[in-house]
mmCIF file of C-alpha atoms and ligand atoms in Angstrom:
data_model
loop_
_atom_site.group_PDB
_atom_site.id
_atom_site.type_symbol
_atom_site.label_atom_id
_atom_site.label_comp_id
_atom_site.label_asym_id
_atom_site.label_seq_id
_atom_site.Cartn_x
_atom_site.Cartn_y
_atom_site.Cartn_z
ATOM 1 C CA MET A 1 -81.578 7.658 -41.004
ATOM 2 C CA THR A 2 -79.374 10.700 -41.577
ATOM 3 C CA LEU A 3 -78.139 11.012 -45.122
ATOM 4 C CA PRO A 4 -74.803 12.503 -46.075
ATOM 5 C CA THR A 5 -74.830 15.822 -47.932
ATOM 6 C CA LYS A 6 -71.997 14.819 -50.284
ATOM 7 C CA GLN A 7 -71.340 11.697 -52.343
ATOM 8 C CA TRP A 8 -68.968 10.236 -54.953
ATOM 9 C CA ALA A 9 -70.051 10.288 -58.590
ATOM 10 C CA GLN A 10 -68.707 9.937 -62.132
ATOM 11 C CA VAL A 11 -69.460 13.240 -63.834
ATOM 12 C CA VAL A 12 -69.210 13.977 -67.573
ATOM 13 C CA GLU A 13 -68.569 17.712 -67.779
ATOM 14 C CA LYS A 14 -68.511 18.204 -71.542
ATOM 15 C CA LYS A 15 -69.642 16.241 -74.602
ATOM 16 C CA GLY A 16 -66.924 13.810 -75.617
ATOM 17 C CA GLY A 17 -65.087 14.228 -72.289
ATOM 18 C CA THR A 18 -64.306 11.261 -70.058
ATOM 19 C CA PRO A 19 -66.142 11.085 -66.735
ATOM 20 C CA ILE A 20 -64.428 12.595 -63.704
ATOM 21 C CA TYR A 21 -64.693 10.902 -60.309
ATOM 22 C CA LYS A 22 -65.576 13.626 -57.841
ATOM 23 C CA GLU A 23 -67.751 14.625 -54.909
ATOM 24 C CA ILE A 24 -71.120 16.217 -55.619
ATOM 25 C CA PRO A 25 -74.187 16.975 -53.440
ATOM 26 C CA VAL A 26 -76.670 14.214 -52.565
ATOM 27 C CA PRO A 27 -79.971 15.078 -54.327
ATOM 28 C CA THR A 28 -83.293 15.417 -52.473
ATOM 29 C CA PRO A 29 -86.287 13.475 -53.842
ATOM 30 C CA GLY A 30 -89.376 15.419 -54.995
ATOM 31 C CA PRO A 31 -92.874 14.499 -53.711
ATOM 32 C CA ASP A 32 -93.338 11.604 -56.194
ATOM 33 C CA GLU A 33 -89.738 10.383 -56.166
ATOM 34 C CA ILE A 34 -87.539 7.907 -54.324
ATOM 35 C CA LEU A 35 -83.872 8.279 -53.414
ATOM 36 C CA VAL A 36 -81.986 5.017 -53.953
ATOM 37 C CA LYS A 37 -78.638 4.248 -52.373
ATOM 38 C CA ILE A 38 -77.025 2.499 -55.331
ATOM 39 C CA ARG A 39 -75.249 -0.762 -54.526
ATOM 40 C CA TYR A 40 -74.419 -1.880 -58.095
ATOM 41 C CA THR A 41 -74.881 -0.281 -61.484
ATOM 42 C CA GLY A 42 -74.416 -1.857 -64.918
ATOM 43 C CA VAL A 43 -72.583 -0.091 -67.740
ATOM 44 C CA CYS A 44 -74.671 0.006 -70.921
ATOM 45 C CA HIS A 45 -73.325 1.010 -74.331
ATOM 46 C CA THR A 46 -75.958 3.765 -74.205
ATOM 47 C CA ASP A 47 -73.846 5.441 -71.490
ATOM 48 C CA LEU A 48 -70.927 5.505 -73.922
ATOM 49 C CA HIS A 49 -73.119 6.901 -76.743
ATOM 50 C CA ALA A 50 -74.297 9.612 -74.305
ATOM 51 C CA MET A 51 -70.781 10.563 -73.270
ATOM 52 C CA LYS A 52 -69.687 10.774 -76.912
ATOM 53 C CA GLY A 53 -72.760 12.787 -77.928
ATOM 54 C CA ASP A 54 -73.644 10.185 -80.602
ATOM 55 C CA TRP A 55 -77.363 10.902 -80.872
ATOM 56 C CA PRO A 56 -79.567 13.762 -82.100
ATOM 57 C CA LEU A 57 -81.078 14.175 -78.624
ATOM 58 C CA PRO A 58 -79.946 16.987 -76.295
ATOM 59 C CA LEU A 59 -77.950 15.870 -73.271
ATOM 60 C CA LYS A 60 -77.921 17.314 -69.730
ATOM 61 C CA LEU A 61 -74.468 18.663 -68.854
ATOM 62 C CA PRO A 62 -72.723 18.177 -66.527
ATOM 63 C CA LEU A 63 -74.099 14.648 -66.468
ATOM 64 C CA VAL A 64 -74.000 11.661 -64.146
ATOM 65 C CA GLY A 65 -74.607 8.704 -66.489
ATOM 66 C CA GLY A 66 -75.905 5.223 -65.681
ATOM 67 C CA HIS A 67 -79.342 3.607 -65.856
ATOM 68 C CA GLU A 68 -78.975 0.064 -64.513
ATOM 69 C CA GLY A 69 -78.837 1.011 -60.832
ATOM 70 C CA ALA A 70 -79.870 -1.449 -58.120
ATOM 71 C CA GLY A 71 -79.927 -0.538 -54.443
ATOM 72 C CA THR A 72 -82.012 0.372 -51.416
ATOM 73 C CA VAL A 73 -84.638 3.084 -50.940
ATOM 74 C CA VAL A 74 -83.299 5.505 -48.317
ATOM 75 C CA ALA A 75 -85.683 8.462 -48.701
ATOM 76 C CA LYS A 76 -88.913 9.267 -50.548
ATOM 77 C CA GLY A 77 -91.366 12.062 -51.242
ATOM 78 C CA ASN A 78 -94.633 12.397 -49.305
ATOM 79 C CA LEU A 79 -96.754 11.167 -52.263
ATOM 80 C CA VAL A 80 -94.975 7.794 -52.400
ATOM 81 C CA THR A 81 -96.996 5.244 -50.436
ATOM 82 C CA ASP A 82 -95.423 2.344 -48.540
ATOM 83 C CA GLU A 83 -97.154 -0.034 -50.976
ATOM 84 C CA GLU A 84 -95.203 1.586 -53.811
ATOM 85 C CA PHE A 85 -91.884 1.774 -51.965
ATOM 86 C CA ALA A 86 -91.039 1.612 -48.273
ATOM 87 C CA ILE A 87 -87.714 2.746 -46.825
ATOM 88 C CA GLY A 88 -85.363 -0.261 -46.982
ATOM 89 C CA ASP A 89 -86.998 -1.830 -50.081
ATOM 90 C CA HIS A 90 -84.723 -2.904 -52.904
ATOM 91 C CA ALA A 91 -85.316 -0.781 -55.992
ATOM 92 C CA GLY A 92 -83.975 -0.333 -59.507
ATOM 93 C CA ILE A 93 -83.512 2.896 -61.448
ATOM 94 C CA LYS A 94 -83.951 2.379 -65.179
ATOM 95 C CA TRP A 95 -83.417 4.411 -68.387
ATOM 96 C CA LEU A 96 -86.971 5.712 -68.206
ATOM 97 C CA ASN A 97 -86.733 7.807 -65.046
ATOM 98 C CA GLY A 98 -90.071 9.586 -65.383
ATOM 99 C CA SER A 99 -92.791 10.423 -67.907
ATOM 100 C CA CYS A 100 -95.672 12.919 -68.014
ATOM 101 C CA MET A 101 -98.426 10.326 -67.318
ATOM 102 C CA THR A 102 -100.954 12.474 -69.243
ATOM 103 C CA CYS A 103 -100.051 12.234 -72.979
ATOM 104 C CA GLU A 104 -101.698 9.661 -75.249
ATOM 105 C CA PHE A 105 -98.677 7.315 -74.999
ATOM 106 C CA CYS A 106 -98.560 7.478 -71.203
ATOM 107 C CA ARG A 107 -102.338 6.970 -71.046
ATOM 108 C CA GLN A 108 -101.807 3.734 -72.998
ATOM 109 C CA ALA A 109 -98.830 2.654 -70.840
ATOM 110 C CA GLU A 110 -96.390 3.242 -73.705
ATOM 111 C CA PHE A 111 -94.239 5.324 -71.346
ATOM 112 C CA PRO A 112 -91.017 5.090 -73.408
ATOM 113 C CA LEU A 113 -92.780 6.954 -76.245
ATOM 114 C CA CYS A 114 -93.714 9.928 -74.036
ATOM 115 C CA PRO A 115 -92.401 13.108 -75.733
ATOM 116 C CA ASN A 116 -91.593 14.531 -72.280
ATOM 117 C CA ALA A 117 -89.935 11.437 -70.820
ATOM 118 C CA GLN A 118 -87.008 11.925 -68.443
ATOM 119 C CA LEU A 119 -84.085 9.615 -69.132
ATOM 120 C CA SER A 120 -81.688 8.482 -66.384
ATOM 121 C CA GLY A 121 -78.092 9.300 -67.196
ATOM 122 C CA TYR A 122 -79.128 11.413 -70.168
ATOM 123 C CA THR A 123 -81.669 14.173 -69.437
ATOM 124 C CA VAL A 124 -81.482 13.687 -65.653
ATOM 125 C CA ASP A 125 -78.614 12.371 -63.516
ATOM 126 C CA GLY A 126 -78.389 8.586 -63.404
ATOM 127 C CA THR A 127 -76.828 5.815 -61.356
ATOM 128 C CA PHE A 128 -73.050 6.339 -61.608
ATOM 129 C CA GLN A 129 -73.288 7.924 -58.144
ATOM 130 C CA GLN A 130 -73.939 6.723 -54.615
ATOM 131 C CA TYR A 131 -77.466 8.192 -54.362
ATOM 132 C CA ALA A 132 -79.805 8.414 -57.373
ATOM 133 C CA ILE A 133 -83.363 9.664 -57.828
ATOM 134 C CA GLY A 134 -86.240 8.111 -59.768
ATOM 135 C CA LYS A 135 -89.976 8.706 -60.068
ATOM 136 C CA ALA A 136 -91.610 6.022 -57.886
ATOM 137 C CA ALA A 137 -94.067 5.190 -60.688
ATOM 138 C CA LEU A 138 -91.308 4.092 -63.056
ATOM 139 C CA ALA A 139 -88.712 2.684 -60.659
ATOM 140 C CA SER A 140 -88.601 -1.120 -60.365
ATOM 141 C CA LYS A 141 -89.288 -3.171 -57.275
ATOM 142 C CA ILE A 142 -86.602 -5.785 -56.751
ATOM 143 C CA PRO A 143 -87.560 -8.789 -54.602
ATOM 144 C CA PRO A 144 -85.466 -8.967 -51.396
ATOM 145 C CA ASN A 145 -83.940 -12.377 -52.229
ATOM 146 C CA VAL A 146 -82.528 -11.250 -55.595
ATOM 147 C CA ALA A 147 -78.780 -10.486 -55.867
ATOM 148 C CA LEU A 148 -78.304 -6.775 -56.589
ATOM 149 C CA ASP A 149 -75.179 -7.227 -58.735
ATOM 150 C CA ALA A 150 -76.651 -9.789 -61.127
ATOM 151 C CA VAL A 151 -80.027 -8.052 -61.390
ATOM 152 C CA ALA A 152 -78.546 -4.637 -62.311
ATOM 153 C CA PRO A 153 -78.126 -5.465 -66.051
ATOM 154 C CA ILE A 154 -81.725 -6.697 -66.183
ATOM 155 C CA LEU A 155 -82.901 -3.111 -65.545
ATOM 156 C CA CYS A 156 -81.936 -1.991 -69.064
ATOM 157 C CA ALA A 157 -80.318 -4.808 -71.054
ATOM 158 C CA GLY A 158 -82.650 -7.567 -69.840
ATOM 159 C CA LEU A 159 -85.818 -5.507 -70.094
ATOM 160 C CA THR A 160 -84.924 -4.236 -73.574
ATOM 161 C CA VAL A 161 -84.134 -7.617 -75.107
ATOM 162 C CA TYR A 162 -87.124 -9.293 -73.465
ATOM 163 C CA LYS A 163 -89.393 -6.624 -74.959
ATOM 164 C CA GLY A 164 -87.574 -6.883 -78.307
ATOM 165 C CA LEU A 165 -88.088 -10.647 -78.408
ATOM 166 C CA LYS A 166 -91.801 -10.164 -77.722
ATOM 167 C CA GLU A 167 -91.986 -7.504 -80.467
ATOM 168 C CA SER A 168 -90.286 -9.909 -82.895
ATOM 169 C CA GLY A 169 -93.290 -12.224 -82.759
ATOM 170 C CA ALA A 170 -90.932 -15.246 -82.657
ATOM 171 C CA ARG A 171 -92.744 -18.250 -81.232
ATOM 172 C CA PRO A 172 -91.387 -21.179 -79.197
ATOM 173 C CA GLY A 173 -89.452 -23.504 -81.499
ATOM 174 C CA GLN A 174 -88.627 -20.763 -83.998
ATOM 175 C CA THR A 175 -85.136 -19.341 -84.536
ATOM 176 C CA VAL A 176 -83.864 -15.807 -83.936
ATOM 177 C CA ALA A 177 -80.552 -14.408 -85.087
ATOM 178 C CA ILE A 178 -79.063 -12.199 -82.365
ATOM 179 C CA VAL A 179 -76.580 -9.716 -83.793
ATOM 180 C CA GLY A 180 -74.130 -8.439 -81.180
ATOM 181 C CA ALA A 181 -74.859 -11.585 -79.126
ATOM 182 C CA GLY A 182 -71.568 -11.352 -77.249
ATOM 183 C CA GLY A 183 -72.291 -7.935 -75.704
ATOM 184 C CA GLY A 184 -74.343 -6.897 -72.692
ATOM 185 C CA LEU A 185 -77.754 -6.931 -74.355
ATOM 186 C CA GLY A 186 -76.810 -9.915 -76.531
ATOM 187 C CA SER A 187 -75.791 -12.184 -73.664
ATOM 188 C CA LEU A 188 -79.115 -11.547 -71.940
ATOM 189 C CA ALA A 189 -81.070 -11.881 -75.204
ATOM 190 C CA GLN A 190 -79.766 -15.436 -75.559
ATOM 191 C CA GLN A 191 -80.962 -16.325 -72.075
ATOM 192 C CA TYR A 192 -84.408 -14.731 -72.459
ATOM 193 C CA ALA A 193 -84.828 -16.428 -75.854
ATOM 194 C CA LYS A 194 -83.917 -19.777 -74.332
ATOM 195 C CA ALA A 195 -86.348 -19.244 -71.435
ATOM 196 C CA MET A 196 -89.064 -18.360 -73.982
ATOM 197 C CA GLY A 197 -88.398 -21.561 -75.946
ATOM 198 C CA ILE A 198 -86.844 -19.720 -78.886
ATOM 199 C CA ARG A 199 -83.730 -21.083 -80.657
ATOM 200 C CA VAL A 200 -80.742 -18.807 -81.202
ATOM 201 C CA ILE A 201 -78.090 -18.174 -83.860
ATOM 202 C CA ALA A 202 -75.502 -15.849 -82.282
ATOM 203 C CA ILE A 203 -73.547 -13.351 -84.387
ATOM 204 C CA ASP A 204 -70.522 -11.498 -82.976
ATOM 205 C CA GLY A 205 -66.749 -11.483 -83.251
ATOM 206 C CA GLY A 206 -63.920 -13.400 -81.555
ATOM 207 C CA ASP A 207 -63.415 -16.668 -79.692
ATOM 208 C CA GLU A 208 -64.128 -15.395 -76.155
ATOM 209 C CA LYS A 209 -67.603 -14.350 -77.264
ATOM 210 C CA LYS A 210 -68.021 -17.623 -79.199
ATOM 211 C CA ALA A 211 -67.314 -19.645 -76.047
ATOM 212 C CA MET A 212 -69.733 -17.486 -74.033
ATOM 213 C CA CYS A 213 -72.518 -17.794 -76.623
ATOM 214 C CA GLU A 214 -72.160 -21.576 -76.748
ATOM 215 C CA LYS A 215 -72.427 -21.688 -72.955
ATOM 216 C CA LEU A 216 -75.524 -19.465 -73.002
ATOM 217 C CA GLY A 217 -77.328 -21.917 -75.256
ATOM 218 C CA SER A 218 -76.916 -20.650 -78.819
ATOM 219 C CA GLU A 219 -77.070 -23.432 -81.411
ATOM 220 C CA ALA A 220 -74.705 -21.701 -83.849
ATOM 221 C CA TYR A 221 -72.159 -18.872 -83.773
ATOM 222 C CA VAL A 222 -71.302 -16.806 -86.826
ATOM 223 C CA ASP A 223 -68.116 -14.775 -86.413
ATOM 224 C CA PHE A 224 -68.616 -11.545 -88.353
ATOM 225 C CA ILE A 225 -64.846 -10.897 -88.331
ATOM 226 C CA LYS A 226 -63.821 -14.307 -89.705
ATOM 227 C CA SER A 227 -66.802 -15.073 -91.948
ATOM 228 C CA SER A 228 -66.439 -14.265 -95.638
ATOM 229 C CA ASP A 229 -70.240 -14.336 -96.104
ATOM 230 C CA VAL A 230 -72.292 -13.651 -92.952
ATOM 231 C CA VAL A 231 -75.606 -13.863 -94.845
ATOM 232 C CA ALA A 232 -74.817 -17.321 -96.244
ATOM 233 C CA ASP A 233 -73.512 -18.567 -92.881
ATOM 234 C CA VAL A 234 -76.604 -17.433 -90.951
ATOM 235 C CA LYS A 235 -78.927 -18.958 -93.555
ATOM 236 C CA ALA A 236 -76.978 -22.212 -93.475
ATOM 237 C CA ALA A 237 -77.404 -22.355 -89.683
ATOM 238 C CA SER A 238 -81.180 -21.711 -89.865
ATOM 239 C CA PRO A 239 -83.870 -24.405 -90.124
ATOM 240 C CA GLU A 240 -84.101 -25.709 -93.717
ATOM 241 C CA GLY A 241 -81.674 -22.952 -94.770
ATOM 242 C CA LEU A 242 -84.609 -20.544 -95.093
ATOM 243 C CA GLY A 243 -83.281 -17.873 -92.743
ATOM 244 C CA ALA A 244 -84.023 -16.789 -89.174
ATOM 245 C CA HIS A 245 -87.665 -16.239 -88.187
ATOM 246 C CA ALA A 246 -86.581 -12.998 -86.538
ATOM 247 C CA VAL A 247 -83.454 -10.890 -86.213
ATOM 248 C CA ILE A 248 -82.615 -8.906 -83.074
ATOM 249 C CA LEU A 249 -80.146 -6.166 -84.024
ATOM 250 C CA LEU A 250 -78.022 -5.141 -81.036
ATOM 251 C CA ALA A 251 -74.767 -4.289 -82.786
ATOM 252 C CA VAL A 252 -73.149 -0.881 -82.501
ATOM 253 C CA ALA A 253 -72.257 -0.738 -86.200
ATOM 254 C CA GLU A 254 -74.382 0.171 -89.219
ATOM 255 C CA GLY A 255 -73.362 -2.772 -91.433
ATOM 256 C CA PRO A 256 -75.558 -5.440 -89.809
ATOM 257 C CA PHE A 257 -78.593 -3.159 -90.058
ATOM 258 C CA GLN A 258 -78.269 -3.243 -93.869
ATOM 259 C CA GLN A 259 -77.387 -6.937 -93.957
ATOM 260 C CA ALA A 260 -80.171 -8.459 -91.868
ATOM 261 C CA VAL A 261 -82.736 -8.479 -94.674
ATOM 262 C CA GLY A 262 -80.445 -10.949 -96.457
ATOM 263 C CA TYR A 263 -80.874 -13.676 -93.864
ATOM 264 C CA VAL A 264 -84.264 -13.001 -92.286
ATOM 265 C CA ARG A 265 -86.801 -15.631 -93.306
ATOM 266 C CA SER A 266 -89.654 -14.609 -95.592
ATOM 267 C CA TYR A 267 -92.491 -13.187 -93.460
ATOM 268 C CA GLY A 268 -89.909 -12.700 -90.704
ATOM 269 C CA THR A 269 -89.300 -9.661 -88.520
ATOM 270 C CA ILE A 270 -86.169 -7.561 -88.064
ATOM 271 C CA VAL A 271 -86.119 -5.731 -84.727
ATOM 272 C CA ALA A 272 -83.689 -2.790 -84.521
ATOM 273 C CA ILE A 273 -82.548 -2.120 -80.948
ATOM 274 C CA GLY A 274 -78.882 -1.073 -81.189
ATOM 275 C CA LEU A 275 -78.326 2.634 -81.787
ATOM 276 C CA PRO A 276 -75.098 3.169 -83.780
ATOM 277 C CA ALA A 277 -74.342 6.866 -84.348
ATOM 278 C CA GLY A 278 -75.697 8.372 -87.570
ATOM 279 C CA ALA A 279 -76.793 4.979 -88.930
ATOM 280 C CA PHE A 280 -79.575 4.224 -91.398
ATOM 281 C CA LEU A 281 -81.653 1.151 -92.069
ATOM 282 C CA LYS A 282 -81.614 0.271 -95.755
ATOM 283 C CA ALA A 283 -83.336 -2.668 -97.403
ATOM 284 C CA PRO A 284 -84.095 -3.564 -101.017
ATOM 285 C CA VAL A 285 -87.749 -2.725 -101.680
ATOM 286 C CA PHE A 286 -88.151 -5.755 -103.977
ATOM 287 C CA ASP A 287 -87.028 -8.280 -101.352
ATOM 288 C CA THR A 288 -88.909 -6.569 -98.558
ATOM 289 C CA VAL A 289 -92.130 -6.680 -100.571
ATOM 290 C CA VAL A 290 -92.053 -10.092 -102.212
ATOM 291 C CA ARG A 291 -90.695 -11.796 -99.074
ATOM 292 C CA MET A 292 -93.034 -9.800 -96.804
ATOM 293 C CA VAL A 293 -90.276 -8.699 -94.430
ATOM 294 C CA ASN A 294 -91.258 -6.693 -91.375
ATOM 295 C CA ILE A 295 -88.727 -4.127 -90.097
ATOM 296 C CA ARG A 296 -89.354 -2.362 -86.801
ATOM 297 C CA GLY A 297 -87.751 -0.636 -83.841
ATOM 298 C CA SER A 298 -88.026 -1.536 -80.155
ATOM 299 C CA TYR A 299 -87.209 0.794 -77.285
ATOM 300 C CA VAL A 300 -86.817 -0.381 -73.672
ATOM 301 C CA GLY A 301 -90.240 -1.427 -72.286
ATOM 302 C CA ASN A 302 -93.128 -0.303 -70.104
ATOM 303 C CA ARG A 303 -93.752 -0.967 -66.400
ATOM 304 C CA GLN A 304 -95.257 -4.402 -67.000
ATOM 305 C CA ASP A 305 -92.401 -5.446 -69.319
ATOM 306 C CA GLY A 306 -90.064 -4.453 -66.467
ATOM 307 C CA VAL A 307 -91.977 -6.544 -63.930
ATOM 308 C CA GLU A 308 -91.941 -9.553 -66.284
ATOM 309 C CA ALA A 309 -88.221 -9.218 -67.114
ATOM 310 C CA ILE A 310 -87.316 -9.100 -63.403
ATOM 311 C CA ASP A 311 -89.685 -11.998 -62.711
ATOM 312 C CA PHE A 312 -87.916 -14.234 -65.274
ATOM 313 C CA PHE A 313 -84.681 -13.375 -63.481
ATOM 314 C CA ALA A 314 -86.069 -13.868 -59.969
ATOM 315 C CA ARG A 315 -87.338 -17.326 -60.978
ATOM 316 C CA GLY A 316 -83.751 -18.330 -61.831
ATOM 317 C CA LEU A 317 -84.239 -18.575 -65.603
ATOM 318 C CA ILE A 318 -81.642 -15.981 -66.606
ATOM 319 C CA HIS A 319 -77.903 -16.480 -66.030
ATOM 320 C CA ALA A 320 -75.711 -14.133 -67.986
ATOM 321 C CA PRO A 321 -72.063 -13.587 -67.143
ATOM 322 C CA PHE A 322 -70.981 -10.244 -65.742
ATOM 323 C CA LYS A 323 -67.690 -8.843 -64.527
ATOM 324 C CA THR A 324 -67.399 -6.487 -61.567
ATOM 325 C CA ALA A 325 -65.301 -3.334 -61.304
ATOM 326 C CA SER A 326 -65.373 -0.330 -59.019
ATOM 327 C CA LEU A 327 -67.335 2.871 -59.768
ATOM 328 C CA LYS A 328 -64.043 4.731 -60.061
ATOM 329 C CA ASP A 329 -62.969 2.400 -62.943
ATOM 330 C CA LEU A 330 -65.707 3.617 -65.315
ATOM 331 C CA PRO A 331 -63.349 5.326 -67.836
ATOM 332 C CA LYS A 332 -61.438 2.034 -68.222
ATOM 333 C CA ILE A 333 -64.683 0.123 -68.829
ATOM 334 C CA PHE A 334 -65.702 2.640 -71.511
ATOM 335 C CA GLU A 335 -62.350 2.052 -73.257
ATOM 336 C CA LEU A 336 -62.863 -1.714 -73.317
ATOM 337 C CA MET A 337 -66.441 -1.220 -74.533
ATOM 338 C CA GLU A 338 -65.350 1.097 -77.333
ATOM 339 C CA GLN A 339 -62.929 -1.609 -78.505
ATOM 340 C CA GLY A 340 -65.681 -4.280 -78.413
ATOM 341 C CA LYS A 341 -63.647 -6.224 -75.857
ATOM 342 C CA ILE A 342 -66.348 -6.921 -73.249
ATOM 343 C CA ALA A 343 -68.002 -10.341 -73.381
ATOM 344 C CA GLY A 344 -71.267 -9.838 -71.459
ATOM 345 C CA ARG A 345 -71.740 -6.937 -69.044
ATOM 346 C CA TYR A 346 -69.658 -4.923 -66.567
ATOM 347 C CA VAL A 347 -71.320 -4.113 -63.254
ATOM 348 C CA LEU A 348 -69.830 -1.371 -61.066
ATOM 349 C CA ASP A 349 -69.530 -1.844 -57.329
ATOM 350 C CA VAL A 350 -70.543 1.477 -55.742
ATOM 351 C CA PRO A 351 -68.748 2.403 -52.480
ATOM 352 C CA GLN A 352 -71.140 2.290 -49.515
HETATM 353 P P1 NAD B 1 -72.068 -3.882 -76.100
HETATM 354 O O1 NAD B 1 -70.925 -3.022 -76.494
HETATM 355 O O2 NAD B 1 -72.022 -4.625 -74.815
HETATM 356 O O3 NAD B 1 -72.372 -4.964 -77.246
HETATM 357 C C1 NAD B 1 -72.377 -4.669 -78.607
HETATM 358 C C2 NAD B 1 -71.874 -5.918 -79.331
HETATM 359 O O4 NAD B 1 -72.028 -5.710 -80.753
HETATM 360 C C3 NAD B 1 -70.401 -6.222 -79.079
HETATM 361 O O5 NAD B 1 -70.258 -7.537 -78.548
HETATM 362 C C4 NAD B 1 -69.772 -6.092 -80.457
HETATM 363 O O6 NAD B 1 -68.697 -7.008 -80.670
HETATM 364 C C5 NAD B 1 -70.960 -6.408 -81.358
HETATM 365 N N1 NAD B 1 -70.805 -5.983 -82.748
HETATM 366 C C6 NAD B 1 -70.203 -4.861 -83.226
HETATM 367 N N2 NAD B 1 -70.234 -4.870 -84.583
HETATM 368 C C7 NAD B 1 -70.850 -6.012 -84.957
HETATM 369 C C8 NAD B 1 -71.174 -6.601 -86.212
HETATM 370 N N3 NAD B 1 -70.862 -6.003 -87.361
HETATM 371 N N4 NAD B 1 -71.828 -7.792 -86.217
HETATM 372 C C9 NAD B 1 -72.143 -8.414 -85.065
HETATM 373 N N5 NAD B 1 -71.856 -7.901 -83.844
HETATM 374 C C10 NAD B 1 -71.216 -6.723 -83.790
HETATM 375 O O7 NAD B 1 -73.347 -2.926 -76.135
HETATM 376 P P2 NAD B 1 -74.773 -3.105 -75.374
HETATM 377 O O8 NAD B 1 -74.699 -2.447 -74.051
HETATM 378 O O9 NAD B 1 -75.214 -4.500 -75.487
HETATM 379 O O10 NAD B 1 -75.710 -2.162 -76.292
HETATM 380 C C11 NAD B 1 -75.933 -2.469 -77.655
HETATM 381 C C12 NAD B 1 -76.682 -1.349 -78.349
HETATM 382 O O11 NAD B 1 -78.035 -1.311 -77.888
HETATM 383 C C13 NAD B 1 -76.131 0.067 -78.099
HETATM 384 O O12 NAD B 1 -76.190 0.806 -79.298
HETATM 385 C C14 NAD B 1 -77.095 0.620 -77.077
HETATM 386 O O13 NAD B 1 -77.148 2.032 -77.060
HETATM 387 C C15 NAD B 1 -78.380 0.027 -77.563
HETATM 388 N N6 NAD B 1 -79.488 -0.020 -76.595
HETATM 389 C C16 NAD B 1 -80.747 0.200 -77.069
HETATM 390 C C17 NAD B 1 -81.828 0.104 -76.218
HETATM 391 C C18 NAD B 1 -83.212 0.302 -76.736
HETATM 392 O O14 NAD B 1 -84.131 0.446 -75.941
HETATM 393 N N7 NAD B 1 -83.427 0.276 -78.046
HETATM 394 C C19 NAD B 1 -81.631 -0.175 -74.859
HETATM 395 C C20 NAD B 1 -80.331 -0.408 -74.407
HETATM 396 C C21 NAD B 1 -79.258 -0.332 -75.291
HETATM 397 ZN ZN1 ZN B 2 -79.125 0.777 -71.417
HETATM 398 ZN ZN1 ZN B 3 -96.338 11.217 -71.551
#
């Protein structure tokens, strides 16, 4: 197969600038890398944080964002065996593009914690382009019968919430409060929770998201815009009024990170996943101690978490709504995302 030398991409040229749709060179994979012709790519709020320069982590510039890219392997380095990836295989490029494989975290398969990790659409170019590169070791295999549009959001959103639910320690029959349930991660979190036998209280704002959450299987919806007391409403919706066994924080605002301790059940776990700019977690020491509250972070997942998250999807257990737009529409999608107007996920159709 002859590959083109040029391709279309969305390029952020300066921090805070909107992406510009332009032609750039097609990259060449290194010895341990694959080149994926992207068919669909999801838009994660992380891409918006990156563009705005929200985090204390240096960004590659100019940058091609995107880290939920699903497509076909079209080239690979000479160290990549056919068992890993053959030309024509379906593959996914995720947030974790590569890691050193030699540090203590990599040795223990905690790849996201690698201090020298490469991040797609952040420290290396990502999937808002027609051809994207990933280290074969960390790219995902996608079974041939799986739809590439619907699976794209699983590569970050699905994987992250599945891992977060596992980290929460919530058991089948217990109840989790999902904060930001109407967004991309939140919609998938409801479906993974349901598939894991965990009951859900959804927290987000507006009636479109309420209708979506009810459809996805949440037993209660607390509207943070309308509610005069979110803590009381979540507790009232929880079994015996004792609070949620776990809280999955996906919101892009600091408020809920301070509030969650108010409605988590005693001995329960708060899992912080959302990454609002400049935010802090704050909890009363007295409550945290005497109610034995566990507060922790969760960050994407390792290779096995990725395999499991895709497997749940491939077995037909995960159905989250997504809308499709074209790669060139990315700036418009970012605007809607900034305004909190997207129920579920947007997936970009990449020109072939
Ligand atoms: P999104 O914009 O699709 O969803 C965020 C949702 O939060 C929206 O529905 C919004 O209405 C809701 N929200 C805002 N304020 C709220 C409040 N006070 N109470 C309840 N809900 C509120 O974003 P997304 O793509 O789902 O990403 C969510 C966050 O997760 C982002 O900060 C993103 O960077 C982060 N993230 C973290 C990881 C990780 O590994 N930890 C991975 C992926 C994304
Ligand atoms: Zn993401
Ligand atoms: Zn490492």
